CSV table of C-alpha atoms in Angstrom, one decimal:
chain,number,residue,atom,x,y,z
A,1,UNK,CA,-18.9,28.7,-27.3
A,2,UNK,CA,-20.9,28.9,-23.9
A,3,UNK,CA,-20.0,32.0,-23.1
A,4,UNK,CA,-21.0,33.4,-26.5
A,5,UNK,CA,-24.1,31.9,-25.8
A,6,UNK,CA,-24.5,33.3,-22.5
A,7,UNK,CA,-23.5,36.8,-24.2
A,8,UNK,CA,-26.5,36.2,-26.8
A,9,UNK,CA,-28.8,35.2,-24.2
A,10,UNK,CA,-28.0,38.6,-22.0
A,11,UNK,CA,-28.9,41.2,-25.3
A,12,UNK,CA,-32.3,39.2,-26.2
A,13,UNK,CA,-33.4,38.2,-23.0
A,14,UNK,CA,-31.8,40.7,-20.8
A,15,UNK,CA,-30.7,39.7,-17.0
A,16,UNK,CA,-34.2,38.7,-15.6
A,17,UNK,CA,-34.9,36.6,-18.2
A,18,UNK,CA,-31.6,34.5,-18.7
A,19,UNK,CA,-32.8,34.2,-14.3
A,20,UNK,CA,-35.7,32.8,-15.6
A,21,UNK,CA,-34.1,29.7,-16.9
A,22,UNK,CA,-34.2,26.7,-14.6
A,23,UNK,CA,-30.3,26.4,-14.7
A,24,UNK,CA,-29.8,30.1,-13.8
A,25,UNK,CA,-32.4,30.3,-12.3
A,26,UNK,CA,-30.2,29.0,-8.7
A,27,UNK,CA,-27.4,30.1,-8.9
A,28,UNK,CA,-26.4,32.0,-6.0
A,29,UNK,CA,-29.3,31.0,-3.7
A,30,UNK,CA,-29.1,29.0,-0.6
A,31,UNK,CA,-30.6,25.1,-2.1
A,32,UNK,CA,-33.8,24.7,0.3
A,33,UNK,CA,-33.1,21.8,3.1
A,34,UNK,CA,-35.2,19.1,3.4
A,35,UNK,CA,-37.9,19.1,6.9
A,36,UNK,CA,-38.1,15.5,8.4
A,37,UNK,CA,-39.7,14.5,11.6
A,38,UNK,CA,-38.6,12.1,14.0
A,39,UNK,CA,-39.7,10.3,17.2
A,40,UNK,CA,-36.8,10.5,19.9
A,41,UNK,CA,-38.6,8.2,22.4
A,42,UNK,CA,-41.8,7.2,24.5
A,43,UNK,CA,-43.4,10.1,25.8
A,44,UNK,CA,-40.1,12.3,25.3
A,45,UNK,CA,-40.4,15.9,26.3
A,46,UNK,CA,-38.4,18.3,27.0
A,47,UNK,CA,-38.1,18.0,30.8
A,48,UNK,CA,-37.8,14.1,30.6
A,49,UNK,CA,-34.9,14.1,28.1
A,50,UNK,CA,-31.3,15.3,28.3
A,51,UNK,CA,-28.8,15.8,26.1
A,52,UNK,CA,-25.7,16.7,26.3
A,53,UNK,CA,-24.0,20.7,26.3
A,54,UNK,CA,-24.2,20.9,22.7
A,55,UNK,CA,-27.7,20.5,22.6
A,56,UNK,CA,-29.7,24.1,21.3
A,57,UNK,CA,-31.3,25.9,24.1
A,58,UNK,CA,-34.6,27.9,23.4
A,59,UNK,CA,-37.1,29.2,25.4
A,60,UNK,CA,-39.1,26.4,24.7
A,61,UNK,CA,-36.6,23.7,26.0
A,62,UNK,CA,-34.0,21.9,24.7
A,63,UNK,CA,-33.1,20.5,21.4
A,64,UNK,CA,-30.8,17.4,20.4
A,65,UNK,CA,-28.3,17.6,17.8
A,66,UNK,CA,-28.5,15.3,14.9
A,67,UNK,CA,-26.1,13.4,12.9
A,68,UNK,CA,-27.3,12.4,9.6
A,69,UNK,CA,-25.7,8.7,8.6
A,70,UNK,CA,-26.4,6.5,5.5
A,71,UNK,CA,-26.7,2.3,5.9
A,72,UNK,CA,-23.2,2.0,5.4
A,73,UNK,CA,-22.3,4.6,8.3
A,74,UNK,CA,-21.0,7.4,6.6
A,75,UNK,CA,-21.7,10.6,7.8
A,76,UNK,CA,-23.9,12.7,5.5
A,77,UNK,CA,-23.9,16.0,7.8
A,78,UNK,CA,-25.8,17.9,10.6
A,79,UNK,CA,-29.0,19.0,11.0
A,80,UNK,CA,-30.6,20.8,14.3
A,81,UNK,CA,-33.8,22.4,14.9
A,82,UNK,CA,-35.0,26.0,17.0
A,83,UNK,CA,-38.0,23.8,17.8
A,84,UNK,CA,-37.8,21.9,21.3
A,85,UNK,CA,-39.4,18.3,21.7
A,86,UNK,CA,-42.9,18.4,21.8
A,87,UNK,CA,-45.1,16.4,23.9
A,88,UNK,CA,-45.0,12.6,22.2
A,89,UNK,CA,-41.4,12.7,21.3
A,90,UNK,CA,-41.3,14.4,18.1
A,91,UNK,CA,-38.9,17.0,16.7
A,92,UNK,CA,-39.4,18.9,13.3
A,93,UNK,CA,-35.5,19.9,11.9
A,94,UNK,CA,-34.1,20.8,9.0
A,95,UNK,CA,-31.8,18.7,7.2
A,96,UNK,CA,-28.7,19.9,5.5
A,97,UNK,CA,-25.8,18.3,3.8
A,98,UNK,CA,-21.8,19.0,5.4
A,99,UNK,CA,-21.6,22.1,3.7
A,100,UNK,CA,-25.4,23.2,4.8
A,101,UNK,CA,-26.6,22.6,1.3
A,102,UNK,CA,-29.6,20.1,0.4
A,103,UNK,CA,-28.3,16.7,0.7
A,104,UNK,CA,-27.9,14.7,-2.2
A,105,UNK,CA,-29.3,11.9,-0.8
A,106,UNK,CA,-32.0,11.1,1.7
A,107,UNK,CA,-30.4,9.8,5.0
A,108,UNK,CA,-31.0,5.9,6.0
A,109,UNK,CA,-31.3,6.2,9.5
A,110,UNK,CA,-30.9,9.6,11.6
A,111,UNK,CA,-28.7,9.3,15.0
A,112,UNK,CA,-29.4,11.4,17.9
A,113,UNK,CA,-26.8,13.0,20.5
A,114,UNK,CA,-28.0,12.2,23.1
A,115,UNK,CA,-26.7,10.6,26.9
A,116,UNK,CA,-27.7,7.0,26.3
A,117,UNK,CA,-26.8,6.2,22.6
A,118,UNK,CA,-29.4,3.5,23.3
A,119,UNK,CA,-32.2,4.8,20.5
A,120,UNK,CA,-34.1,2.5,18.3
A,121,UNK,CA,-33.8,4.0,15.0
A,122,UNK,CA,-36.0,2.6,12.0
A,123,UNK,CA,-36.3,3.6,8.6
A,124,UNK,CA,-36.1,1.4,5.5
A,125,UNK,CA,-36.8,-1.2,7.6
A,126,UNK,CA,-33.2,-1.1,9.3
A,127,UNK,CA,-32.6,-1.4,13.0
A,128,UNK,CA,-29.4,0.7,14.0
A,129,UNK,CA,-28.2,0.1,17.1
A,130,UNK,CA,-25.8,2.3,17.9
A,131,UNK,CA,-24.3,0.9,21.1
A,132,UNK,CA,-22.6,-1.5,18.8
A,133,UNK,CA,-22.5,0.1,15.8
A,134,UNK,CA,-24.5,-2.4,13.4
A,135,UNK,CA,-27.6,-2.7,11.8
A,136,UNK,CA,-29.9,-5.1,11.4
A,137,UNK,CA,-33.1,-5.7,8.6
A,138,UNK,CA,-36.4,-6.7,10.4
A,139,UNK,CA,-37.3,-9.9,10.8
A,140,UNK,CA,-39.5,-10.9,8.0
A,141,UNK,CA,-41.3,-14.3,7.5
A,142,UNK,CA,-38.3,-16.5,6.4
A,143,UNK,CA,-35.5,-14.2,8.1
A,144,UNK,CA,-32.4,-16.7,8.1
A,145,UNK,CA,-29.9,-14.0,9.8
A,146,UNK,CA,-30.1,-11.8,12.7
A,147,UNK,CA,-32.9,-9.3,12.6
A,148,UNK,CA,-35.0,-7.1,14.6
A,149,UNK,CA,-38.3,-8.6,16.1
A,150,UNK,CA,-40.9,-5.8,16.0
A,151,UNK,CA,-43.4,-8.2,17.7
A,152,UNK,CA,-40.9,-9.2,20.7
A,153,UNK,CA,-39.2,-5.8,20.4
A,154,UNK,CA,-35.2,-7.2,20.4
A,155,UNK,CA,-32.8,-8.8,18.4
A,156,UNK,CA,-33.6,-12.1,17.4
A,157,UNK,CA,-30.2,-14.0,16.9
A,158,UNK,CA,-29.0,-16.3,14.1
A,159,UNK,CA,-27.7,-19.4,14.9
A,160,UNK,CA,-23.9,-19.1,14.5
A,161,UNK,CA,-24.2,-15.8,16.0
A,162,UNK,CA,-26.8,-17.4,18.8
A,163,UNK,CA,-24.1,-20.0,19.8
A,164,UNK,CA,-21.2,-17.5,19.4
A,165,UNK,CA,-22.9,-15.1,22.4
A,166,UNK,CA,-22.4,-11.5,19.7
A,167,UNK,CA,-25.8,-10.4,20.1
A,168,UNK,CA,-26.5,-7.7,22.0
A,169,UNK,CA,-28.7,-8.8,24.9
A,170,UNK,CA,-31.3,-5.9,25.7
A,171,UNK,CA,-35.2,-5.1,24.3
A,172,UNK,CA,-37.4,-1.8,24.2
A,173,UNK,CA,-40.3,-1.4,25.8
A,174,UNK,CA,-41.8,0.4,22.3
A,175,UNK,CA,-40.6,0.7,19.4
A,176,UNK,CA,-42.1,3.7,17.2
A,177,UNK,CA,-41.3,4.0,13.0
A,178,UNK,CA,-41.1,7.1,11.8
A,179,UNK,CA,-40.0,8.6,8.1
């Protein structure tokens, strides 16, 4: 029956106008990635950062390459960027899914590879660190579990996990949000 419809649709409308209709109109063309921007560190440029070999090289500098991860840390896909690091710490990249399509679903926190895996990523008011692999909420007014202390910039412990010592021990000097 679809087919006969399609059939039907080609004789009235001929082929540039059954490409006018929203559901044809793309298939066959590359889905548009999403642009995101996001603050690598204090002050980062390209001279004062360093990533590893399979970081881009342009004739601006050099570029990370990003992993894309939702709050549960599965990996959503790649995304890297022709622009370097601008002065400030911020990189404009396109974001694709594993197959470099659109990804279905915006990321929760971005990951960069990078020498110190040390970052502070925040978005949706997570804390990923990924030295140890967890994430934490920000501390709110009544926060009864570990969280992430914006004003004290570190992890502020629980107290089972307090007593038990499995809190990473380390702060930032600034933290920056980005979206």
């Amino acid at each position: 029956m679809a087919a006969i419809n399609l059939a039907i649709n080609l004789v009235v409308l001929g082929l540039s106008g059954v490409l006018s209709i929203p559901a044809f109109a793309s298939f066959g063309k590359t889905p548009e990635a999403n642009v995101v921007t996001v603050n690598i560190g204090v002050g980062a440029t390209n001279t004062s950062v360093s990533f590893p070999d399979k970081s881009i090289k342009t004739p601006g500098g050099v570029v990370p390459i990003v992993e894309l991860w939702d709050v549960l840390g599965n990996q959503m896909g790649t995304a890297s960027s022709k622009d370097p690091v601008v002065e400030g710490g911020s990189l404009s990249l396109t974001m694709s899914g594993k197959n470099g399509g659109k990804t279905s679903t915006t990321p929760m926190y971005i990951r960069l590879i990078a020498q110190d895996a040390g970052e502070v990523c925040i978005v949706e008011g997570i804390y990923c660190d990924m030295c140890h692999r967890r994430a934490y909420p920000l501390c709110g007014e009544k926060e009864s579990r570990s969280c992430f202390d914006m004003d004290l910039k570190q992890i502020r412990a629980s107290g089972n996990e307090r007593r038990d010592g499995n809190i990473p021990q380390k702060s930032y000097e600034e933290v920056r949000h980005w979206k």
